[in-house]
Short mmCIF file of C-alpha atoms in Angstrom, two decimals:
data_model
loop_
_atom_site.label_atom_id
_atom_site.label_comp_id
_atom_site.label_asym_id
_atom_site.label_seq_id
_atom_site.Cartn_x
_atom_site.Cartn_y
_atom_site.Cartn_z
CA MET A 6 -91.49 54.97 -95.50
CA ASP A 7 -92.25 51.55 -96.91
CA PRO A 8 -91.64 49.05 -94.12
CA ILE A 9 -91.10 46.19 -96.58
CA LYS A 10 -87.53 45.83 -97.80
CA SER A 11 -88.82 44.93 -101.19
CA GLU A 12 -85.45 44.62 -102.82
CA THR A 13 -84.88 41.43 -100.87
CA HIS A 14 -88.20 40.38 -99.37
CA ALA A 15 -91.54 39.51 -100.84
CA PHE A 16 -94.73 40.55 -99.04
CA GLN A 17 -95.36 36.92 -98.20
CA ASP A 18 -92.02 36.64 -96.40
CA TYR A 19 -93.45 38.92 -93.72
CA TYR A 20 -96.50 36.78 -92.88
CA PRO A 21 -96.41 35.38 -89.34
CA GLU A 22 -95.74 31.63 -89.28
CA ASN A 23 -99.30 30.58 -88.52
CA TYR A 24 -100.49 32.49 -91.59
CA ALA A 25 -97.80 31.16 -93.92
CA HIS A 26 -99.42 27.89 -94.94
CA CYS A 27 -101.73 29.10 -97.67
CA TYR A 28 -101.71 26.79 -100.68
CA GLY A 29 -101.29 29.76 -102.99
CA CYS A 30 -98.84 31.98 -101.19
CA GLY A 31 -97.65 30.34 -97.99
CA ARG A 32 -93.87 30.04 -97.84
CA LEU A 33 -94.33 27.07 -95.47
CA ASN A 34 -96.67 25.07 -97.73
CA ASP A 35 -94.37 22.66 -99.55
CA HIS A 36 -97.12 21.52 -101.91
CA GLY A 37 -98.27 25.00 -102.76
CA LEU A 38 -97.60 27.66 -105.36
CA LYS A 39 -95.50 29.89 -103.05
CA ILE A 40 -96.14 33.02 -105.04
CA LYS A 41 -94.01 36.07 -104.28
CA SER A 42 -95.25 39.63 -104.59
CA TYR A 43 -93.21 42.83 -104.61
CA TRP A 44 -93.75 46.55 -104.97
CA ASP A 45 -93.18 48.06 -108.40
CA GLY A 46 -93.75 51.75 -107.91
CA ASP A 47 -97.30 52.20 -106.69
CA GLU A 48 -98.36 48.85 -108.10
CA SER A 49 -97.41 45.38 -107.00
CA VAL A 50 -96.10 42.58 -109.17
CA CYS A 51 -95.74 38.83 -109.05
CA HIS A 52 -94.17 36.54 -111.61
CA PHE A 53 -95.22 32.92 -111.82
CA MET A 54 -94.30 30.05 -114.10
CA PRO A 55 -97.15 27.55 -114.41
CA ARG A 56 -96.32 23.86 -114.18
CA SER A 57 -96.86 21.76 -117.27
CA TYR A 58 -99.94 20.18 -115.68
CA HIS A 59 -101.65 23.50 -114.95
CA THR A 60 -103.58 23.17 -118.18
CA GLY A 61 -107.04 24.50 -118.84
CA GLY A 62 -109.77 23.25 -121.14
CA TYR A 63 -107.28 23.33 -124.02
CA PRO A 64 -103.98 21.48 -123.38
CA ASN A 65 -101.84 24.47 -124.43
CA LEU A 66 -103.61 27.01 -122.24
CA MET A 67 -103.37 27.84 -118.57
CA TYR A 68 -106.02 26.72 -116.08
CA GLY A 69 -108.55 29.43 -115.30
CA GLY A 70 -108.80 28.41 -111.66
CA LEU A 71 -105.06 29.01 -111.33
CA ILE A 72 -105.48 32.47 -112.82
CA ALA A 73 -108.13 33.24 -110.21
CA SER A 74 -105.86 31.85 -107.47
CA LEU A 75 -102.87 33.96 -108.51
CA ILE A 76 -104.97 37.12 -108.60
CA ASP A 77 -106.48 36.24 -105.22
CA CYS A 78 -103.22 35.59 -103.39
CA HIS A 79 -101.37 38.46 -105.03
CA ALA A 80 -104.19 40.81 -104.04
CA ALA A 81 -104.10 39.50 -100.47
CA GLY A 82 -100.38 40.17 -100.21
CA THR A 83 -100.77 43.58 -101.76
CA ALA A 84 -103.55 44.46 -99.32
CA SER A 85 -101.33 43.50 -96.39
CA ALA A 86 -98.38 45.47 -97.71
CA ALA A 87 -100.46 48.52 -98.56
CA LYS A 88 -102.13 48.58 -95.16
CA ALA A 89 -98.74 48.31 -93.45
CA LYS A 90 -97.45 51.22 -95.49
CA ALA A 91 -100.58 53.30 -94.86
CA ASP A 92 -100.46 52.62 -91.11
CA GLY A 93 -96.73 53.20 -90.81
CA ILE A 94 -96.19 49.78 -89.26
CA ASP A 95 -92.69 48.81 -88.13
CA LEU A 96 -92.33 45.22 -89.31
CA GLU A 97 -89.32 44.65 -87.06
CA THR A 98 -91.67 44.77 -84.09
CA HIS A 99 -95.12 44.10 -85.58
CA PRO A 100 -96.09 41.28 -87.97
CA LEU A 101 -97.75 41.94 -91.30
CA GLU A 102 -101.52 41.95 -90.95
CA ARG A 103 -103.33 39.21 -92.84
CA PHE A 104 -106.37 39.68 -95.06
CA VAL A 105 -109.08 37.34 -96.27
CA THR A 106 -110.96 37.55 -99.54
CA ALA A 107 -114.51 38.81 -99.32
CA SER A 108 -115.10 39.00 -103.05
CA LEU A 109 -113.14 38.01 -106.13
CA LYS A 110 -114.21 38.79 -109.69
CA VAL A 111 -112.15 37.64 -112.65
CA ASP A 112 -112.84 38.51 -116.28
CA TYR A 113 -111.05 36.25 -118.70
CA LEU A 114 -110.18 38.36 -121.71
CA SER A 115 -107.72 36.35 -123.74
CA PRO A 116 -106.46 32.76 -123.68
CA THR A 117 -103.43 32.44 -121.41
CA PRO A 118 -100.57 30.27 -122.69
CA ILE A 119 -99.19 27.55 -120.41
CA ASP A 120 -95.57 27.70 -121.55
CA VAL A 121 -94.53 31.20 -120.50
CA PRO A 122 -94.31 32.96 -117.13
CA VAL A 123 -97.23 35.16 -116.28
CA GLU A 124 -97.14 38.53 -114.58
CA VAL A 125 -99.79 39.52 -112.08
CA ARG A 126 -100.08 43.19 -111.20
CA ALA A 127 -102.29 44.83 -108.59
CA LYS A 128 -103.11 48.34 -107.56
CA VAL A 129 -104.98 49.46 -104.49
CA ARG A 130 -108.14 51.31 -105.40
CA GLU A 131 -109.22 52.25 -101.88
CA ILE A 132 -108.47 51.50 -98.24
CA SER A 133 -111.32 52.05 -95.79
CA GLY A 134 -110.81 50.78 -92.25
CA ARG A 135 -110.33 47.03 -92.52
CA LYS A 136 -111.33 46.89 -96.19
CA VAL A 137 -109.01 47.13 -99.16
CA TRP A 138 -110.29 47.19 -102.75
CA LEU A 139 -107.83 46.26 -105.48
CA ASP A 140 -107.70 45.98 -109.25
CA ALA A 141 -105.49 43.32 -110.78
CA THR A 142 -104.32 42.20 -114.20
CA LEU A 143 -102.66 39.02 -115.38
CA LEU A 144 -100.42 39.30 -118.41
CA ALA A 145 -98.62 36.80 -120.60
CA LYS A 146 -96.10 37.98 -123.20
CA GLY A 147 -97.34 41.51 -122.63
CA THR A 148 -100.98 40.72 -123.35
CA VAL A 149 -103.59 41.29 -120.66
CA CYS A 150 -105.23 37.89 -120.37
CA ALA A 151 -107.39 38.49 -117.30
CA LYS A 152 -108.54 41.27 -115.03
CA GLY A 153 -109.57 41.03 -111.43
CA GLU A 154 -111.45 43.08 -108.90
CA VAL A 155 -110.91 42.02 -105.32
CA LEU A 156 -112.21 43.06 -101.93
CA MET A 157 -109.95 42.05 -99.07
CA ILE A 158 -110.86 42.33 -95.38
CA GLN A 159 -108.32 42.45 -92.60
CA ILE A 160 -108.57 39.63 -90.07
CA PRO A 161 -109.73 41.19 -86.79
CA ASP A 162 -107.48 40.71 -83.76
CA LYS A 163 -110.02 38.62 -81.83
CA ALA A 164 -110.32 36.14 -84.71
CA LYS A 165 -106.64 35.31 -84.51
CA ASN A 166 -106.93 33.55 -81.15
CA MET B 11 -134.43 13.48 -122.58
CA ASP B 12 -131.21 14.05 -120.73
CA PRO B 13 -128.44 12.60 -122.88
CA ILE B 14 -126.13 12.17 -119.89
CA LYS B 15 -126.55 8.87 -118.08
CA SER B 16 -126.00 10.64 -114.84
CA GLU B 17 -126.45 7.62 -112.66
CA THR B 18 -123.15 6.28 -113.92
CA HIS B 19 -121.36 9.13 -115.70
CA ALA B 20 -120.22 12.54 -114.64
CA PHE B 21 -120.46 15.43 -117.07
CA GLN B 22 -116.67 15.44 -117.32
CA ASP B 23 -116.65 11.83 -118.51
CA TYR B 24 -118.24 13.03 -121.75
CA TYR B 25 -115.56 15.59 -122.65
CA PRO B 26 -113.63 14.69 -125.83
CA GLU B 27 -110.08 13.54 -125.09
CA ASN B 28 -108.38 16.73 -126.21
CA TYR B 29 -110.54 18.70 -123.75
CA ALA B 30 -110.02 16.31 -120.83
CA HIS B 31 -106.72 17.67 -119.50
CA CYS B 32 -107.97 20.56 -117.44
CA TYR B 33 -106.19 20.79 -114.09
CA GLY B 34 -109.51 21.18 -112.31
CA CYS B 35 -111.79 18.74 -114.07
CA GLY B 36 -109.88 16.80 -116.70
CA ARG B 37 -110.14 13.05 -116.21
CA LEU B 38 -106.81 12.68 -118.05
CA ASN B 39 -104.85 15.12 -115.87
CA ASP B 40 -103.14 12.90 -113.31
CA HIS B 41 -101.95 15.87 -111.23
CA GLY B 42 -105.30 17.58 -111.20
CA LEU B 43 -108.42 17.74 -109.06
CA LYS B 44 -110.55 15.57 -111.38
CA ILE B 45 -113.81 16.96 -110.10
CA LYS B 46 -117.00 15.11 -111.05
CA SER B 47 -120.33 16.84 -111.59
CA TYR B 48 -123.78 15.27 -111.83
CA TRP B 49 -127.38 16.32 -112.24
CA ASP B 50 -129.47 16.57 -109.08
CA GLY B 51 -132.90 17.51 -110.31
CA ASP B 52 -132.60 20.80 -112.11
CA GLU B 53 -129.38 21.68 -110.31
CA SER B 54 -125.98 20.09 -110.61
CA VAL B 55 -123.80 18.85 -107.78
CA CYS B 56 -120.16 18.01 -107.19
CA HIS B 57 -118.58 16.65 -104.03
CA PHE B 58 -114.91 17.23 -103.35
CA MET B 59 -112.61 16.39 -100.48
CA PRO B 60 -109.78 18.89 -100.17
CA ARG B 61 -106.26 17.58 -99.60
CA SER B 62 -104.62 18.39 -96.31
CA TYR B 63 -102.34 20.90 -98.04
CA HIS B 64 -105.21 22.86 -99.62
CA THR B 65 -105.07 25.29 -96.72
CA GLY B 66 -105.92 28.95 -96.86
CA GLY B 67 -104.64 31.84 -94.82
CA TYR B 68 -105.58 29.98 -91.67
CA PRO B 69 -104.19 26.41 -91.43
CA ASN B 70 -107.59 24.88 -90.63
CA LEU B 71 -109.46 26.54 -93.48
CA MET B 72 -109.74 25.76 -97.16
CA TYR B 73 -107.85 27.73 -99.76
CA GLY B 74 -109.97 30.42 -101.41
CA GLY B 75 -108.38 29.87 -104.81
CA LEU B 76 -109.49 26.25 -104.66
CA ILE B 77 -113.04 27.36 -103.89
CA ALA B 78 -112.96 29.58 -106.98
CA SER B 79 -111.54 26.70 -109.03
CA LEU B 80 -114.22 24.24 -107.94
CA ILE B 81 -116.98 26.71 -108.74
CA ASP B 82 -115.37 27.46 -112.11
CA CYS B 83 -114.96 23.87 -113.26
CA HIS B 84 -118.30 22.73 -111.90
CA ALA B 85 -119.99 25.60 -113.72
CA ALA B 86 -118.19 24.71 -116.93
CA GLY B 87 -119.38 21.11 -116.74
CA THR B 88 -122.88 22.21 -115.92
CA ALA B 89 -122.94 24.60 -118.86
CA SER B 90 -121.88 21.78 -121.18
CA ALA B 91 -124.47 19.40 -119.81
CA ALA B 92 -127.25 21.96 -119.84
CA LYS B 93 -126.52 22.99 -123.43
CA ALA B 94 -126.52 19.34 -124.50
CA LYS B 95 -129.88 18.84 -122.85
CA ALA B 96 -131.32 22.03 -124.32
CA ASP B 97 -130.09 21.16 -127.82
CA GLY B 98 -131.19 17.53 -127.63
CA ILE B 99 -127.69 16.30 -128.45
CA ASP B 100 -127.12 12.58 -128.87
CA LEU B 101 -123.86 11.97 -127.00
CA GLU B 102 -123.44 8.55 -128.63
CA THR B 103 -122.73 10.32 -131.89
CA HIS B 104 -121.75 13.87 -130.85
CA PRO B 105 -119.23 14.89 -128.18
CA LEU B 106 -120.13 17.19 -125.30
CA GLU B 107 -119.50 20.79 -126.24
CA ARG B 108 -116.84 22.55 -124.19
CA PHE B 109 -117.17 25.96 -122.57
CA VAL B 110 -114.63 28.52 -121.40
CA THR B 111 -115.07 30.96 -118.56
CA ALA B 112 -115.71 34.56 -119.55
CA SER B 113 -116.38 35.83 -116.06
CA LEU B 114 -116.19 34.35 -112.55
CA LYS B 115 -117.35 36.12 -109.42
CA VAL B 116 -117.00 34.50 -106.01
CA ASP B 117 -118.31 35.94 -102.75
CA TYR B 118 -116.75 34.34 -99.71
CA LEU B 119 -119.43 34.30 -97.04
CA SER B 120 -118.17 32.01 -94.33
CA PRO B 121 -114.84 30.32 -93.55
CA THR B 122 -114.65 26.90 -95.23
CA PRO B 123 -113.20 24.07 -93.15
CA ILE B 124 -110.39 21.96 -94.67
CA ASP B 125 -111.28 18.67 -93.01
CA VAL B 126 -114.70 17.89 -94.51
CA PRO B 127 -115.93 17.29 -98.06
CA VAL B 128 -117.48 20.29 -99.73
CA GLU B 129 -120.51 20.32 -101.97
CA VAL B 130 -120.68 22.59 -104.99
CA ARG B 131 -124.07 23.19 -106.56
CA ALA B 132 -124.91 25.08 -109.72
CA LYS B 133 -128.06 26.13 -111.47
CA VAL B 134 -128.39 27.56 -114.95
CA ARG B 135 -129.84 31.03 -114.89
CA GLU B 136 -130.02 31.57 -118.65
CA ILE B 137 -128.87 30.09 -121.94
CA SER B 138 -128.56 32.50 -124.85
CA GLY B 139 -126.86 31.23 -127.97
CA ARG B 140 -123.32 30.32 -126.96
CA LYS B 141 -123.61 31.94 -123.54
CA VAL B 142 -124.65 30.24 -120.33
CA TRP B 143 -125.06 32.13 -117.05
CA LEU B 144 -124.96 30.11 -113.86
CA ASP B 145 -125.30 30.61 -110.12
CA ALA B 146 -123.30 28.40 -107.81
CA THR B 147 -122.92 27.72 -104.13
CA LEU B 148 -120.26 25.92 -102.15
CA LEU B 149 -121.35 24.31 -98.90
CA ALA B 150 -119.53 22.63 -96.05
CA LYS B 151 -121.47 20.80 -93.34
CA GLY B 152 -124.65 22.33 -94.70
CA THR B 153 -123.42 25.90 -94.44
CA VAL B 154 -123.14 28.05 -97.56
CA CYS B 155 -119.52 29.18 -97.49
CA ALA B 156 -119.30 30.80 -100.91
CA LYS B 157 -121.48 31.86 -103.79
CA GLY B 158 -120.52 32.20 -107.41
CA GLU B 159 -121.85 33.83 -110.55
CA VAL B 160 -120.34 32.53 -113.73
CA LEU B 161 -120.61 33.32 -117.42
CA MET B 162 -119.55 30.48 -119.68
CA ILE B 163 -119.08 30.75 -123.43
CA GLN B 164 -119.18 27.78 -125.78
CA ILE B 165 -115.99 27.24 -127.75
CA PRO B 166 -116.83 27.98 -131.39
CA ASP B 167 -116.25 25.18 -133.91
CA LYS B 168 -113.52 27.07 -135.80
CA ALA B 169 -111.51 27.56 -132.61
CA LYS B 170 -111.19 23.84 -132.09
CA ASN B 171 -108.90 23.29 -135.07
#
């Protein structure tokens, strides 16, 4: 059973408070992007509307660093959610485990417009112990603008103290 | 001769106005990071102080998406500057050519603190036509926290119109 009530809660809503300040996805970071990720079948999805100042090299295109950030944070949330599902964790009594990025590769395939919402999708390729490999895509108006390959590593218990 | 007067000007200061709005490195983007890159021998260097809200998963560590962004924009500036040097471009009469990211890979090696300036360094591995491959590192307090491999592609003339 999927412990995340994804009809009403995003993955990031389950992060413990001390892990909810990430600039990209922390619900408690008022300056941040506060991205929200949800299950969509066996993939995950996040929708994000760039701000007008999130421009890239061209003024009508989206900033590449933001694309990398969205893929990174969405993959982190997906890794957490997937691990919880795989381990059968009861989120009423156990917080969502947090992951850190070990490796992030982004291929920029097509210019991404700044004036439409983008969709980031991720799929878990493999879970092995504390490691989760994911593939991600970022789409705008149905076009795949970027692809990502991400390796996430679960924060060990002793590192949390 | 290096056309960039790097004692007084950053690479980004030579971008034409319509390419100076990038969220990461555009001098005309008032909301952005406005990173500045300079030559340091045959490498390039950029120093950046993260804002207090640029936190990552842990509240005392720097956001990984920002690390990717700094590497990306610094590599783009370095590609432009290196190509200008290789082509013997006179920047008094010809603007700095702009590059876009084709591929960005970041390996996160060590947690990056949020409360100290970071140093991003890049070195050109190869220039081939419109392509520039670069290797980058991001350091904090002398420790290499992340490494990057970046492929930059020069914007073709016809795409500028």
